[in-house]
Amino acid sequence: MRFAAVLHEGHGSCDALMQAVVEQLKASQLPIRGLQTWRGKDPNGRLPMLIQDIHTGDIYPISQPLGSGSQSCSLNPGALANASAVLRAALADKPDLVIVNRFGNMEAKGQGFAAEMLAIMAEDIPVLTVTSHQYQQQWLAFTGEQGGLLPQSIDTILQWAKTL
């Protein structure tokens, strides 16, 4: 399977694991590119969500302050568009693996990083992301049933990466 999503329970349950995966893959000299979560949702709505370019270390704030009483999604579509340049550059570089921080609500709707992910997949470049149980069926449909689901296990994820 060339495309995989790690199932997470929400609330940043997979962020530290994916950071460890990225570090292990970089240490193994596997050419990887993409975006990882640097800081996820802040339950109090005070800190911005941040993602990081795995290759350069650049940080992208992807949320907008809506105030502590807001119930709306704080993702900032303009900020996501800026960060999507990282994935377009990854497509041009043709690494052995591209990591995308999330396959979430926006991607399930064909928004967010969906277009970039599809372009990368169309070039048969492996993609690793995370998704919640809530979006696992959309992930499978998005990948044409070619995307696998992995547990939150560093050993399983690294073993999958070795098969690429």
mmCIF file of C-alpha atoms in Angstrom:
data_model
loop_
_atom_site.group_PDB
_atom_site.id
_atom_site.type_symbol
_atom_site.label_atom_id
_atom_site.label_comp_id
_atom_site.label_asym_id
_atom_site.label_seq_id
_atom_site.Cartn_x
_atom_site.Cartn_y
_atom_site.Cartn_z
ATOM 1 C CA MET A 1 0.000 0.000 0.000
ATOM 2 C CA ARG A 2 1.517 3.312 -1.130
ATOM 3 C CA PHE A 3 -0.838 5.581 0.810
ATOM 4 C CA ALA A 4 -1.533 5.221 4.510
ATOM 5 C CA ALA A 5 -3.252 7.065 7.329
ATOM 6 C CA VAL A 6 -2.568 6.529 10.997
ATOM 7 C CA LEU A 7 -5.810 6.377 12.952
ATOM 8 C CA HIS A 8 -5.945 8.785 15.860
ATOM 9 C CA GLU A 9 -8.437 9.536 18.606
ATOM 10 C CA GLY A 10 -8.366 13.327 18.238
ATOM 11 C CA HIS A 11 -7.058 16.042 20.558
ATOM 12 C CA GLY A 12 -3.463 15.688 19.339
ATOM 13 C CA SER A 13 -3.228 12.024 20.318
ATOM 14 C CA CYS A 14 -0.964 11.302 17.368
ATOM 15 C CA ASP A 15 1.191 14.454 17.182
ATOM 16 C CA ALA A 16 4.141 13.289 19.311
ATOM 17 C CA LEU A 17 4.091 9.891 17.612
ATOM 18 C CA MET A 18 4.256 11.461 14.152
ATOM 19 C CA GLN A 19 7.070 13.785 15.233
ATOM 20 C CA ALA A 20 9.005 10.715 16.394
ATOM 21 C CA VAL A 21 8.257 8.958 13.087
ATOM 22 C CA VAL A 22 9.555 11.960 11.141
ATOM 23 C CA GLU A 23 12.756 12.033 13.219
ATOM 24 C CA GLN A 24 13.325 8.288 12.724
ATOM 25 C CA LEU A 25 12.739 8.534 8.967
ATOM 26 C CA LYS A 26 15.058 11.521 8.652
ATOM 27 C CA ALA A 27 17.738 9.659 10.626
ATOM 28 C CA SER A 28 17.401 6.695 8.258
ATOM 29 C CA GLN A 29 18.207 9.034 5.340
ATOM 30 C CA LEU A 30 14.871 8.334 3.639
ATOM 31 C CA PRO A 31 14.123 11.360 1.439
ATOM 32 C CA ILE A 32 10.904 12.740 2.936
ATOM 33 C CA ARG A 33 9.046 16.008 2.523
ATOM 34 C CA GLY A 34 5.790 17.436 3.722
ATOM 35 C CA LEU A 35 4.119 18.924 6.771
ATOM 36 C CA GLN A 36 3.829 17.780 10.359
ATOM 37 C CA THR A 37 1.778 19.151 13.221
ATOM 38 C CA TRP A 38 3.946 21.296 15.448
ATOM 39 C CA ARG A 39 1.195 22.373 17.830
ATOM 40 C CA GLY A 40 -2.384 21.190 17.546
ATOM 41 C CA LYS A 41 -5.632 22.689 18.770
ATOM 42 C CA ASP A 42 -5.550 24.695 21.949
ATOM 43 C CA PRO A 43 -8.656 23.865 23.990
ATOM 44 C CA ASN A 44 -8.785 27.470 25.244
ATOM 45 C CA GLY A 45 -8.491 28.925 21.742
ATOM 46 C CA ARG A 46 -5.537 31.145 22.640
ATOM 47 C CA LEU A 47 -2.618 29.545 20.835
ATOM 48 C CA PRO A 48 -2.519 29.167 17.059
ATOM 49 C CA MET A 49 -2.344 25.736 15.465
ATOM 50 C CA LEU A 50 1.052 25.334 13.831
ATOM 51 C CA ILE A 51 2.396 22.997 11.165
ATOM 52 C CA GLN A 52 6.034 22.596 10.182
ATOM 53 C CA ASP A 53 7.768 22.022 6.878
ATOM 54 C CA ILE A 54 9.648 18.760 7.502
ATOM 55 C CA HIS A 55 12.451 19.726 5.120
ATOM 56 C CA THR A 56 13.157 23.354 6.034
ATOM 57 C CA GLY A 57 11.753 23.588 9.550
ATOM 58 C CA ASP A 58 9.613 26.608 8.605
ATOM 59 C CA ILE A 59 6.532 26.996 10.804
ATOM 60 C CA TYR A 60 3.102 27.909 9.424
ATOM 61 C CA PRO A 61 0.285 29.151 11.675
ATOM 62 C CA ILE A 62 -2.902 27.670 10.230
ATOM 63 C CA SER A 63 -5.581 28.952 12.576
ATOM 64 C CA GLN A 64 -7.216 32.271 13.143
ATOM 65 C CA PRO A 65 -8.166 33.695 16.532
ATOM 66 C CA LEU A 66 -11.924 33.555 16.898
ATOM 67 C CA GLY A 67 -12.183 34.235 20.610
ATOM 68 C CA SER A 68 -12.648 31.856 23.499
ATOM 69 C CA GLY A 69 -16.443 31.692 23.110
ATOM 70 C CA SER A 70 -16.417 30.707 19.448
ATOM 71 C CA GLN A 71 -17.671 27.269 18.414
ATOM 72 C CA SER A 72 -16.582 27.676 14.786
ATOM 73 C CA CYS A 73 -13.662 25.948 13.112
ATOM 74 C CA SER A 74 -10.597 28.124 13.542
ATOM 75 C CA LEU A 75 -8.699 26.841 10.511
ATOM 76 C CA ASN A 76 -7.609 29.702 8.299
ATOM 77 C CA PRO A 77 -8.062 28.739 4.601
ATOM 78 C CA GLY A 78 -5.596 31.434 3.505
ATOM 79 C CA ALA A 79 -2.927 30.094 5.844
ATOM 80 C CA LEU A 80 -3.548 26.570 4.541
ATOM 81 C CA ALA A 81 -3.064 27.883 1.020
ATOM 82 C CA ASN A 82 0.313 29.342 2.040
ATOM 83 C CA ALA A 83 1.398 26.052 3.627
ATOM 84 C CA SER A 84 0.247 24.080 0.578
ATOM 85 C CA ALA A 85 3.303 25.441 -1.237
ATOM 86 C CA VAL A 86 5.323 22.944 0.817
ATOM 87 C CA LEU A 87 3.335 20.065 -0.672
ATOM 88 C CA ARG A 88 3.621 21.454 -4.205
ATOM 89 C CA ALA A 89 7.401 21.700 -3.727
ATOM 90 C CA ALA A 90 7.395 18.105 -2.487
ATOM 91 C CA LEU A 91 5.621 17.060 -5.676
ATOM 92 C CA ALA A 92 8.365 18.705 -7.733
ATOM 93 C CA ASP A 93 11.138 17.118 -5.607
ATOM 94 C CA LYS A 94 9.660 13.601 -5.912
ATOM 95 C CA PRO A 95 10.848 12.327 -2.517
ATOM 96 C CA ASP A 96 10.414 8.739 -1.377
ATOM 97 C CA LEU A 97 7.605 9.784 0.984
ATOM 98 C CA VAL A 98 5.401 12.806 1.578
ATOM 99 C CA ILE A 99 3.867 13.318 5.001
ATOM 100 C CA VAL A 100 0.728 15.422 5.353
ATOM 101 C CA ASN A 101 -0.194 16.536 8.857
ATOM 102 C CA ARG A 102 -3.893 15.566 8.667
ATOM 103 C CA PHE A 103 -6.632 14.161 6.521
ATOM 104 C CA GLY A 104 -9.490 15.872 8.291
ATOM 105 C CA ASN A 105 -12.809 17.554 7.691
ATOM 106 C CA MET A 106 -11.565 19.895 4.974
ATOM 107 C CA GLU A 107 -9.758 17.164 3.036
ATOM 108 C CA ALA A 108 -12.782 14.862 3.365
ATOM 109 C CA LYS A 109 -14.764 17.638 1.637
ATOM 110 C CA GLY A 110 -12.148 17.999 -1.121
ATOM 111 C CA GLN A 111 -10.676 21.160 0.401
ATOM 112 C CA GLY A 112 -7.615 21.879 2.552
ATOM 113 C CA PHE A 113 -4.676 19.876 1.220
ATOM 114 C CA ALA A 114 -6.837 17.479 -0.839
ATOM 115 C CA ALA A 115 -5.746 18.729 -4.276
ATOM 116 C CA GLU A 116 -2.066 18.573 -3.363
ATOM 117 C CA MET A 117 -2.453 15.093 -1.885
ATOM 118 C CA LEU A 118 -4.202 13.832 -5.014
ATOM 119 C CA ALA A 119 -1.505 15.340 -7.249
ATOM 120 C CA ILE A 120 1.205 13.634 -5.198
ATOM 121 C CA MET A 121 -0.661 10.318 -5.268
ATOM 122 C CA ALA A 122 -1.183 10.629 -9.029
ATOM 123 C CA GLU A 123 2.608 10.663 -9.400
ATOM 124 C CA ASP A 124 2.713 7.446 -7.325
ATOM 125 C CA ILE A 125 4.643 9.147 -4.544
ATOM 126 C CA PRO A 126 3.785 7.474 -1.224
ATOM 127 C CA VAL A 127 1.768 9.561 1.237
ATOM 128 C CA LEU A 128 1.492 9.168 4.998
ATOM 129 C CA THR A 129 -1.042 11.147 6.994
ATOM 130 C CA VAL A 130 -3.220 10.791 10.057
ATOM 131 C CA THR A 131 -6.980 10.678 10.233
ATOM 132 C CA SER A 132 -9.577 10.096 12.882
ATOM 133 C CA HIS A 133 -12.058 7.249 12.971
ATOM 134 C CA GLN A 134 -14.628 9.863 11.954
ATOM 135 C CA TYR A 135 -12.963 10.294 8.531
ATOM 136 C CA GLN A 136 -11.581 6.824 7.871
ATOM 137 C CA GLN A 137 -14.284 5.969 5.315
ATOM 138 C CA GLN A 138 -13.677 9.265 3.485
ATOM 139 C CA TRP A 139 -9.929 8.470 3.487
ATOM 140 C CA LEU A 140 -10.585 5.091 1.893
ATOM 141 C CA ALA A 141 -12.863 6.675 -0.723
ATOM 142 C CA PHE A 142 -10.337 9.487 -1.320
ATOM 143 C CA THR A 143 -7.634 6.937 -2.121
ATOM 144 C CA GLY A 144 -9.896 4.753 -4.235
ATOM 145 C CA GLU A 145 -9.706 2.070 -1.538
ATOM 146 C CA GLN A 146 -5.906 1.974 -2.041
ATOM 147 C CA GLY A 147 -5.119 3.795 1.179
ATOM 148 C CA GLY A 148 -4.362 1.727 4.212
ATOM 149 C CA LEU A 149 -5.089 2.424 7.852
ATOM 150 C CA LEU A 150 -2.298 2.030 10.381
ATOM 151 C CA PRO A 151 -2.467 1.848 14.183
ATOM 152 C CA GLN A 152 -0.661 4.325 16.421
ATOM 153 C CA SER A 153 2.490 2.220 16.564
ATOM 154 C CA ILE A 154 5.884 3.624 15.657
ATOM 155 C CA ASP A 155 7.136 0.145 14.785
ATOM 156 C CA THR A 156 4.210 -0.532 12.442
ATOM 157 C CA ILE A 157 4.546 2.859 10.746
ATOM 158 C CA LEU A 158 8.321 2.504 10.265
ATOM 159 C CA GLN A 159 7.854 -1.047 8.955
ATOM 160 C CA TRP A 160 5.317 0.287 6.446
ATOM 161 C CA ALA A 161 7.793 2.993 5.362
ATOM 162 C CA LYS A 162 10.496 0.333 4.763
ATOM 163 C CA THR A 163 8.242 -1.319 2.184
ATOM 164 C CA LEU A 164 8.099 1.767 -0.042
#
